[in-house]
PDB file of C-alpha atoms in Angstrom:
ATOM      1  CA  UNK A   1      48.025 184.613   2.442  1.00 58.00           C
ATOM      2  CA  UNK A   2      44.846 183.036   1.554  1.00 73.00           C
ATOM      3  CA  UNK A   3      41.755 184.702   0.630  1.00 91.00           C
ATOM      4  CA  UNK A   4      37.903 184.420   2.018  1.00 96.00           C
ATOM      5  CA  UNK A   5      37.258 180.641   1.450  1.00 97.00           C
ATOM      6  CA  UNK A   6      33.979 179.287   1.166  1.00 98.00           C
ATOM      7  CA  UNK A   7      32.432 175.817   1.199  1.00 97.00           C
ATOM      8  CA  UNK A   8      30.866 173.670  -0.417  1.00 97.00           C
ATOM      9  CA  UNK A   9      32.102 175.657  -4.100  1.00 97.00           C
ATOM     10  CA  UNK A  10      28.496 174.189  -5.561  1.00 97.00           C
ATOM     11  CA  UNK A  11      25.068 172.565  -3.741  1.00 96.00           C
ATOM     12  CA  UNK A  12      22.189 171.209  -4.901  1.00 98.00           C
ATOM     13  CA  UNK A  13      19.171 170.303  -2.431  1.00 98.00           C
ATOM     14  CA  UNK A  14      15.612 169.598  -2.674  1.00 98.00           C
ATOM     15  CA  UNK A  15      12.735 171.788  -1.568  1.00 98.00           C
ATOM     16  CA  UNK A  16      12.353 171.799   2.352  1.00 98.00           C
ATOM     17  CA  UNK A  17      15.544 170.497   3.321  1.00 98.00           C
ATOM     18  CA  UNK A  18      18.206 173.003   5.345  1.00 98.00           C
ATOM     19  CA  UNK A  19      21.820 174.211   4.082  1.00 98.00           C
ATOM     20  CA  UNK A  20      24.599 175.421   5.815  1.00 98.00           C
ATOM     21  CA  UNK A  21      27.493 177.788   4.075  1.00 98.00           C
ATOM     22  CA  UNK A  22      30.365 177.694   5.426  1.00 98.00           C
ATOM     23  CA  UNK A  23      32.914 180.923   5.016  1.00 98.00           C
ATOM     24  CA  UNK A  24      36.211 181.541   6.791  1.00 97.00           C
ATOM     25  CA  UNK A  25      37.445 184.941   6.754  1.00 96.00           C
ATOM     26  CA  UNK A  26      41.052 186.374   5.926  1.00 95.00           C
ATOM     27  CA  UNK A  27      43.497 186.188   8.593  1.00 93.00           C
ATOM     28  CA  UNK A  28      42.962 189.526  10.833  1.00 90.00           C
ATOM     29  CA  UNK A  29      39.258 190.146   9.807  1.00 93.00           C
ATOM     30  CA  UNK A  30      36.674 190.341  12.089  1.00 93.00           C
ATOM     31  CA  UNK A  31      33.703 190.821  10.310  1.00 94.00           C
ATOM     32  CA  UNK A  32      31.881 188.820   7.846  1.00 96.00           C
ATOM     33  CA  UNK A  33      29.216 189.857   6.058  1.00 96.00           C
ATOM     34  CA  UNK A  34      27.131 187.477   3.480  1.00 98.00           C
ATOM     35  CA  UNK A  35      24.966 188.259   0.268  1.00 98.00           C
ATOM     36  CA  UNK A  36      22.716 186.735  -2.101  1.00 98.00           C
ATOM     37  CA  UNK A  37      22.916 186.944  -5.841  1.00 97.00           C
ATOM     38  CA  UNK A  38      20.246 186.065  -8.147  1.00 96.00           C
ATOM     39  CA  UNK A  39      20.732 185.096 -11.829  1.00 92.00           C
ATOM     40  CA  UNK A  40      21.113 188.491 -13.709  1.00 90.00           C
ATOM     41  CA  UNK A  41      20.648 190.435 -10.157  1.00 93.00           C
ATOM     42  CA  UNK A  42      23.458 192.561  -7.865  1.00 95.00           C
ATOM     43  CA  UNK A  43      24.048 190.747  -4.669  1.00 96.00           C
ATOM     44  CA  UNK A  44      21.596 191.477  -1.649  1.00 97.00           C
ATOM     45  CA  UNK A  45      22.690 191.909   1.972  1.00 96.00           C
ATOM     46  CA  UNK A  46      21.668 189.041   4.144  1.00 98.00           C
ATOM     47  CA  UNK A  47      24.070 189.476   7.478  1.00 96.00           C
ATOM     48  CA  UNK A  48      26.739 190.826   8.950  1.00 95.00           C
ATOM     49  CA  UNK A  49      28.390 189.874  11.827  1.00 95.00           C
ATOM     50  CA  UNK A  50      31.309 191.775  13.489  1.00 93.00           C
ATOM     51  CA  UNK A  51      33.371 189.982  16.969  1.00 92.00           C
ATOM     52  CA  UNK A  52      30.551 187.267  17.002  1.00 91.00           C
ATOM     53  CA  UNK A  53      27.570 189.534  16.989  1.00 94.00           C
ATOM     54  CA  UNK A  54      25.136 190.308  14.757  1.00 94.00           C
ATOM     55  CA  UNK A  55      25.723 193.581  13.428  1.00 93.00           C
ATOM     56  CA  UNK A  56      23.064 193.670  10.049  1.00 92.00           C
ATOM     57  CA  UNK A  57      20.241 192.123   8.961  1.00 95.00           C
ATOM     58  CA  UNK A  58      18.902 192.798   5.180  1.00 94.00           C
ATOM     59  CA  UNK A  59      15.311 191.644   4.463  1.00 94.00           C
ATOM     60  CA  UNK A  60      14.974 188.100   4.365  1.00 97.00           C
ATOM     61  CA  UNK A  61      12.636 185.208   5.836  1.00 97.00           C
ATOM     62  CA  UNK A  62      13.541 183.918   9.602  1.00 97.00           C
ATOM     63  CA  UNK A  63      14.313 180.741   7.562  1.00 98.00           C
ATOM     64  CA  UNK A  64      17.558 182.358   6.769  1.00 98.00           C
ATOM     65  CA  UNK A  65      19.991 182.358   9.965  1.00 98.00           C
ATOM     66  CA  UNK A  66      24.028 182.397  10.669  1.00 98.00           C
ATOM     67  CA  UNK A  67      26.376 182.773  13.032  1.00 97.00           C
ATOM     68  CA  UNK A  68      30.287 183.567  13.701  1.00 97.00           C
ATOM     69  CA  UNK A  69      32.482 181.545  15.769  1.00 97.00           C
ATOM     70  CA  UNK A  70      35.451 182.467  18.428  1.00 95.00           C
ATOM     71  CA  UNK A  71      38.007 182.429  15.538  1.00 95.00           C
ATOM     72  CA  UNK A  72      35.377 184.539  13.142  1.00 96.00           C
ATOM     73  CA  UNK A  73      34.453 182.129  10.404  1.00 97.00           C
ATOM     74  CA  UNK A  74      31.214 182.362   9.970  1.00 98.00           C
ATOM     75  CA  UNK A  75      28.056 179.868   8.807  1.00 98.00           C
ATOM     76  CA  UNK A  76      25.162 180.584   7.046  1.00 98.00           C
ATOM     77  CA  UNK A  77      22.164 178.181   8.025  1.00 98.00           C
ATOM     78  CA  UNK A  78      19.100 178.238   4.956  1.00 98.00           C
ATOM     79  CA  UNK A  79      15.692 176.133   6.545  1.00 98.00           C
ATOM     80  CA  UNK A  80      13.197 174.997   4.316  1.00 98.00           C
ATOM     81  CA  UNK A  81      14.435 175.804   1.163  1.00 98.00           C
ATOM     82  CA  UNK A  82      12.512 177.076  -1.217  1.00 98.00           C
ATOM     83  CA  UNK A  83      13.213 177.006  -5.599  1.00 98.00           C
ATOM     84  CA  UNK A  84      13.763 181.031  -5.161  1.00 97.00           C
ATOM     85  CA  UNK A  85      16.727 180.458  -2.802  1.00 98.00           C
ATOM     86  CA  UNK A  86      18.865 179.405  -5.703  1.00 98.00           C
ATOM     87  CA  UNK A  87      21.435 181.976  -6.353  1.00 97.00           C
ATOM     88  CA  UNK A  88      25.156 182.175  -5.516  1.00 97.00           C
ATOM     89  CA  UNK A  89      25.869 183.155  -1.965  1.00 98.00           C
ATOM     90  CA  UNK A  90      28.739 185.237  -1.015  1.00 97.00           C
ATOM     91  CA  UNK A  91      30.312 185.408   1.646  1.00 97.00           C
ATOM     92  CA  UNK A  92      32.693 189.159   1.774  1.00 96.00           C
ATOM     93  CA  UNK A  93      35.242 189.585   4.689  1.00 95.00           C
ATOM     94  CA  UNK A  94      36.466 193.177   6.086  1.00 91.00           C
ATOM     95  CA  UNK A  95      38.484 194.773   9.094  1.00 85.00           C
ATOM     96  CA  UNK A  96      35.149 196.548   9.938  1.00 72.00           C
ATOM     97  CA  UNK A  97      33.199 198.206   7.080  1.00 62.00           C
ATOM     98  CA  UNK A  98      36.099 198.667   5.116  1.00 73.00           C
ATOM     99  CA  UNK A  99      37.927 197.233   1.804  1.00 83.00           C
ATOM    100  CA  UNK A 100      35.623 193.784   1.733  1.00 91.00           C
ATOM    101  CA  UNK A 101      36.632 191.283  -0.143  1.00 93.00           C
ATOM    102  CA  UNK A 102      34.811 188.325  -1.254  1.00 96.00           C
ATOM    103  CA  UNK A 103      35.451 184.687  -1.354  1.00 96.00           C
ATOM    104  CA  UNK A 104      34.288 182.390  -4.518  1.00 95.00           C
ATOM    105  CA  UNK A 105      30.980 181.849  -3.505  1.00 96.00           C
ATOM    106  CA  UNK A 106      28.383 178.775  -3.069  1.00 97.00           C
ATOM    107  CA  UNK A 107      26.153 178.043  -5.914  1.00 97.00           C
ATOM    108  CA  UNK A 108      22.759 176.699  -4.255  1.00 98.00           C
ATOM    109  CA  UNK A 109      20.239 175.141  -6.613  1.00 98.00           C
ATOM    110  CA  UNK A 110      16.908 173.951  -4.791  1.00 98.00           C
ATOM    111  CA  UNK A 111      15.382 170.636  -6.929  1.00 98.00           C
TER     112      UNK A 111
ATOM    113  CA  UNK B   1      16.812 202.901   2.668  1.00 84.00           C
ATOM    114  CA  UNK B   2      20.039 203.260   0.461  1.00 88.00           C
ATOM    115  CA  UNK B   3      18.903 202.767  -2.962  1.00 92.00           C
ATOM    116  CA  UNK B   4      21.530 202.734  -6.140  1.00 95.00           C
ATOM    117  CA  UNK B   5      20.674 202.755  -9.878  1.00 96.00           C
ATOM    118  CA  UNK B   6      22.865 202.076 -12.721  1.00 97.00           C
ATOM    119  CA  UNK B   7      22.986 203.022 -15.994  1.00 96.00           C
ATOM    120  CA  UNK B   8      22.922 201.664 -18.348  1.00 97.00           C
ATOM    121  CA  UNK B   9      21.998 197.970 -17.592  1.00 96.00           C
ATOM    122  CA  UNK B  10      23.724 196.513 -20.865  1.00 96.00           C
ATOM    123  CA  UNK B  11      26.432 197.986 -22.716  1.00 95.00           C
ATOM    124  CA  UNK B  12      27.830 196.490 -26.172  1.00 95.00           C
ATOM    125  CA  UNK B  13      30.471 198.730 -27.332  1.00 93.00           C
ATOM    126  CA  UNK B  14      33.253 198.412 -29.968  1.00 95.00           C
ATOM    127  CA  UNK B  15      36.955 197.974 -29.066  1.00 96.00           C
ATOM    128  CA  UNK B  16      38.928 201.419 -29.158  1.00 96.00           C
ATOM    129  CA  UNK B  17      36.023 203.102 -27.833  1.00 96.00           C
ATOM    130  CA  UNK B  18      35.079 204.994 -24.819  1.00 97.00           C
ATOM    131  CA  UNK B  19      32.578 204.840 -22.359  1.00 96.00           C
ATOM    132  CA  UNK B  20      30.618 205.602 -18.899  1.00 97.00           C
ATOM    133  CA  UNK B  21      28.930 203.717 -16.486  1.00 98.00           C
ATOM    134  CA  UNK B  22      26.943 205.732 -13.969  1.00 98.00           C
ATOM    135  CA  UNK B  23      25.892 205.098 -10.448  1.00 97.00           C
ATOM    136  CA  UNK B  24      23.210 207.410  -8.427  1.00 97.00           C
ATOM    137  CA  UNK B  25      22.314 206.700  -4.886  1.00 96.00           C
ATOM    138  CA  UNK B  26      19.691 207.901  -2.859  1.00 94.00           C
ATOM    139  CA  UNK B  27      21.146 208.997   0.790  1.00 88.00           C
ATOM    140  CA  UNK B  28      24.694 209.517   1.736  1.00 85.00           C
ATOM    141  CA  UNK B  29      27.247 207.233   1.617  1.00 84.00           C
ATOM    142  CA  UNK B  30      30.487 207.232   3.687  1.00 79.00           C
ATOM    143  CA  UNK B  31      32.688 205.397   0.450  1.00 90.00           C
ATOM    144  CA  UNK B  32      31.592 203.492  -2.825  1.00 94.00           C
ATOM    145  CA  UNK B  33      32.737 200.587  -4.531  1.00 95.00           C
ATOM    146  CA  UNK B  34      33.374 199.315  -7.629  1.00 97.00           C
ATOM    147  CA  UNK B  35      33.362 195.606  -8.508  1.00 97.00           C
ATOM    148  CA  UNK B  36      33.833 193.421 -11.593  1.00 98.00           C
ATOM    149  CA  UNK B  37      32.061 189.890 -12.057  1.00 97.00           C
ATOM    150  CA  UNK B  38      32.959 187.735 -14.742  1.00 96.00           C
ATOM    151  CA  UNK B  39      30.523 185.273 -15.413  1.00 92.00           C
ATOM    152  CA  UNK B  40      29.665 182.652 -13.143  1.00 88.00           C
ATOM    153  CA  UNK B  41      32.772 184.272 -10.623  1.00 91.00           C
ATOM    154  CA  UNK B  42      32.659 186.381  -7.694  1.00 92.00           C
ATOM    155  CA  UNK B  43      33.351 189.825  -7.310  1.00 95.00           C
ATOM    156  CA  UNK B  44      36.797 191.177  -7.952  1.00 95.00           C
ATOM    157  CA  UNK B  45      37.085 194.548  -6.010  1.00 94.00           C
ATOM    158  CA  UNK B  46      37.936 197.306  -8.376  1.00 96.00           C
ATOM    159  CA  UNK B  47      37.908 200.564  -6.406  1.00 95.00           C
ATOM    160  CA  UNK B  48      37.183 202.386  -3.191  1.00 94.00           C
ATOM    161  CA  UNK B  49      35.987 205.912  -3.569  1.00 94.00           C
ATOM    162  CA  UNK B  50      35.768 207.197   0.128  1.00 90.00           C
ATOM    163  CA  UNK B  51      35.684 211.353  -0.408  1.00 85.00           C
ATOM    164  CA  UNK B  52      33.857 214.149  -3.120  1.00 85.00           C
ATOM    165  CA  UNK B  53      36.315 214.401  -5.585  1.00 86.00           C
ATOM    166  CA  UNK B  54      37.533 211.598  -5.316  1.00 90.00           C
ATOM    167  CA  UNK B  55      39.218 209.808  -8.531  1.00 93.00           C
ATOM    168  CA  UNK B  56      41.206 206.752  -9.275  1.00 95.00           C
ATOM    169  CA  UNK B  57      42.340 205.255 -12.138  1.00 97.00           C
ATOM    170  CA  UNK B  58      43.725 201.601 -13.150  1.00 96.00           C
ATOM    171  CA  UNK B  59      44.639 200.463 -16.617  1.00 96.00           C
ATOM    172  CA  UNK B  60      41.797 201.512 -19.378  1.00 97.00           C
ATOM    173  CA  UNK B  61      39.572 201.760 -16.134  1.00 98.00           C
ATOM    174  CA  UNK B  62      38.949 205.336 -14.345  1.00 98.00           C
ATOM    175  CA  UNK B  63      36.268 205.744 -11.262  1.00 98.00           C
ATOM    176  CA  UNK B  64      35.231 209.464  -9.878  1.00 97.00           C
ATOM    177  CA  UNK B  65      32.843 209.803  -6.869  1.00 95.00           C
ATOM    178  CA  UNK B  66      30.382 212.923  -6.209  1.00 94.00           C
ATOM    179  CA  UNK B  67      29.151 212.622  -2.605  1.00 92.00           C
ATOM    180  CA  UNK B  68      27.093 215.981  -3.266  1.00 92.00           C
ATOM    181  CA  UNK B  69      25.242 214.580  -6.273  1.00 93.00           C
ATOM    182  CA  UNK B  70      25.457 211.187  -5.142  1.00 94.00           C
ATOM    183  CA  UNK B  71      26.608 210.333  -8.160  1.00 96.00           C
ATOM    184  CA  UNK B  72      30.130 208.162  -9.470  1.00 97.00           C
ATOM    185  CA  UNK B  73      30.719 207.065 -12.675  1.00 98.00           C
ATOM    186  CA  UNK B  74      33.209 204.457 -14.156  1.00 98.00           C
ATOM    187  CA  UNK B  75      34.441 205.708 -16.720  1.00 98.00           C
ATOM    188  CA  UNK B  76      36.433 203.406 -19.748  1.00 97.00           C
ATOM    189  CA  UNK B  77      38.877 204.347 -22.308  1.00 97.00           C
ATOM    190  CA  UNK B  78      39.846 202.458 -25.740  1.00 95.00           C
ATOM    191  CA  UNK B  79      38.135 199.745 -24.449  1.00 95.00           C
ATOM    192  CA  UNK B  80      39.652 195.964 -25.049  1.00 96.00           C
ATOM    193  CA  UNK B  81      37.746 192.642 -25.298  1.00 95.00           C
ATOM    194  CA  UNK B  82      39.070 191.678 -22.088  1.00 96.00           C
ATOM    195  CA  UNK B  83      36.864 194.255 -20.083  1.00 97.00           C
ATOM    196  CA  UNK B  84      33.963 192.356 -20.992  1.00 97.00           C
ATOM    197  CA  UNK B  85      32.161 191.981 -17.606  1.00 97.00           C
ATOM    198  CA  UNK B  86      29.499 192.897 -15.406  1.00 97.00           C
ATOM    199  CA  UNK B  87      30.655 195.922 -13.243  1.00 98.00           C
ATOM    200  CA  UNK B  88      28.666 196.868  -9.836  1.00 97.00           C
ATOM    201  CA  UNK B  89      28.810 199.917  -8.260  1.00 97.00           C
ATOM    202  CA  UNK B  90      28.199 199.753  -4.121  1.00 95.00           C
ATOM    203  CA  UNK B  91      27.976 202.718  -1.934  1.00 93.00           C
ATOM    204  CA  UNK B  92      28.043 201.688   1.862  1.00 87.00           C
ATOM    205  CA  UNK B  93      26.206 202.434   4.895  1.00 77.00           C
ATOM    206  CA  UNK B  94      27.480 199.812   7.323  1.00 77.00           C
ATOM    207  CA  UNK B  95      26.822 197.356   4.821  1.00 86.00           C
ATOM    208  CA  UNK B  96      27.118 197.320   0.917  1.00 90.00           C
ATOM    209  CA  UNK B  97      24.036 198.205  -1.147  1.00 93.00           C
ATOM    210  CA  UNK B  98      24.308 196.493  -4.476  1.00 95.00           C
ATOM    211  CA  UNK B  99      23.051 198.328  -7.986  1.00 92.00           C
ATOM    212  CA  UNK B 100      21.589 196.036 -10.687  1.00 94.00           C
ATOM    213  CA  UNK B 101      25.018 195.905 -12.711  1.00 97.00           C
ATOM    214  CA  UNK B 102      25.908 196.923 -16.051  1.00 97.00           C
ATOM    215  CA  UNK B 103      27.262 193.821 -18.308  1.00 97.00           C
ATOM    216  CA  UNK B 104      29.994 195.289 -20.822  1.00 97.00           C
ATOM    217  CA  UNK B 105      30.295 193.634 -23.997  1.00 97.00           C
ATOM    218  CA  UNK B 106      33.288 194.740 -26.222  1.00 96.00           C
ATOM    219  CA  UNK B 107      33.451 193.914 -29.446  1.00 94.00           C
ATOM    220  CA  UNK B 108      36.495 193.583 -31.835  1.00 86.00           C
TER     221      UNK B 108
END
């Protein structure tokens, strides 16, 4: 069975152009949540999203946006990016709030 | 706001030895995690913790949860080079909340 993929595996972009992360849950999962990690920092909660709704939001910039299609893979949409949104972004799939599990992640650098 | 410490932030420890990794949290939690991050990886799930009392072990590895003093530790025995890692410890409320990680460095 395959796992919580995620694309593009690494990214590199130049201040104020727009990203989108792309993360496709495993098979049966209906939620998808996504995080933020830092250099030398625990992840941070940026959404969740549970039947194609939004279900979370943790507290970042209305530059940061996603969204979950019919068939639950998910996208994660960055605007304007700034240096500071280099970090790995993870995308973690569940049943509902239970036993996530988390794909290989995108590693963003802003230029 | 669910907030999580760990403690300590960097561990070096010898091989053979034991160890433990705490995790406070502010509010209450319905079930912590445990992860493991190798560098430059993602997050391999180690553990679920979902009631007080709660305790599970794997390998050199052994987790215990405390809803009451909000408090689990992660606790290691004769550690081997191989555990060298950055553990996470995650309590949930609808989402995960993330502590700061404690990077494990065993030494032969």
């Amino acid at each position: 069975d395959a796992g919580v993929t995620q694309s593009p595996t690494h990214l590199i972009k130049t201040r104020g152009q727009q990203v989108t992360l792309r993360c496709s849950p495993i098979s049966g999962h209906k939620s998808v949540s996504w995080y933020q990690q830092v250099l030398g920092q625990g992840p941070q909660f940026i959404f969740q999203y549970y039947e194609k709704e939004e279900r979370g939001r943790g507290n970042f910039p209305d530059r940061f946006s996603a969204r979950q299609f019919p068939n639950y893979s998910s996208e994660l949409n960055v605007n304007a990016l700034l240096l500071g949104d280099s970090a790995l972004y993870l995308c973690a799939s569940s049943l509902w709030g239970t036993g996530y599990t988390f794909g290989s992640g995108t590693r963003l650098t802003v230029v | 706001e669910l907030k999580v410490e760990q403690n300590p932030l960097f561990l070096s420890m010898q091989e053979g030895k034991n160890y433990t990794i705490y995790c406070n949290y502010s509010t209450t939690s319905d079930r912590l995690y445990w992860y493991r991050q190798d560098p430059g990886k993602s997050l391999e799930s180690l553990f679920v913790l979902l009631s007080n009392g709660a305790v599970k072990q794997e390998g050199r590895l052994m987790a215990s949860l405390d809803t009451k003093a909000r408090l689990s530790t992660l606790h290691i025995t004769a550690a081997v080079h191989d555990l060298s890692a950055t553990y996470f410890c995650a309590p949930s409320s609808e989402k995960l909340v993330f502590g700061k990680g404690t990077k494990l460095t065993v030494n032969p």
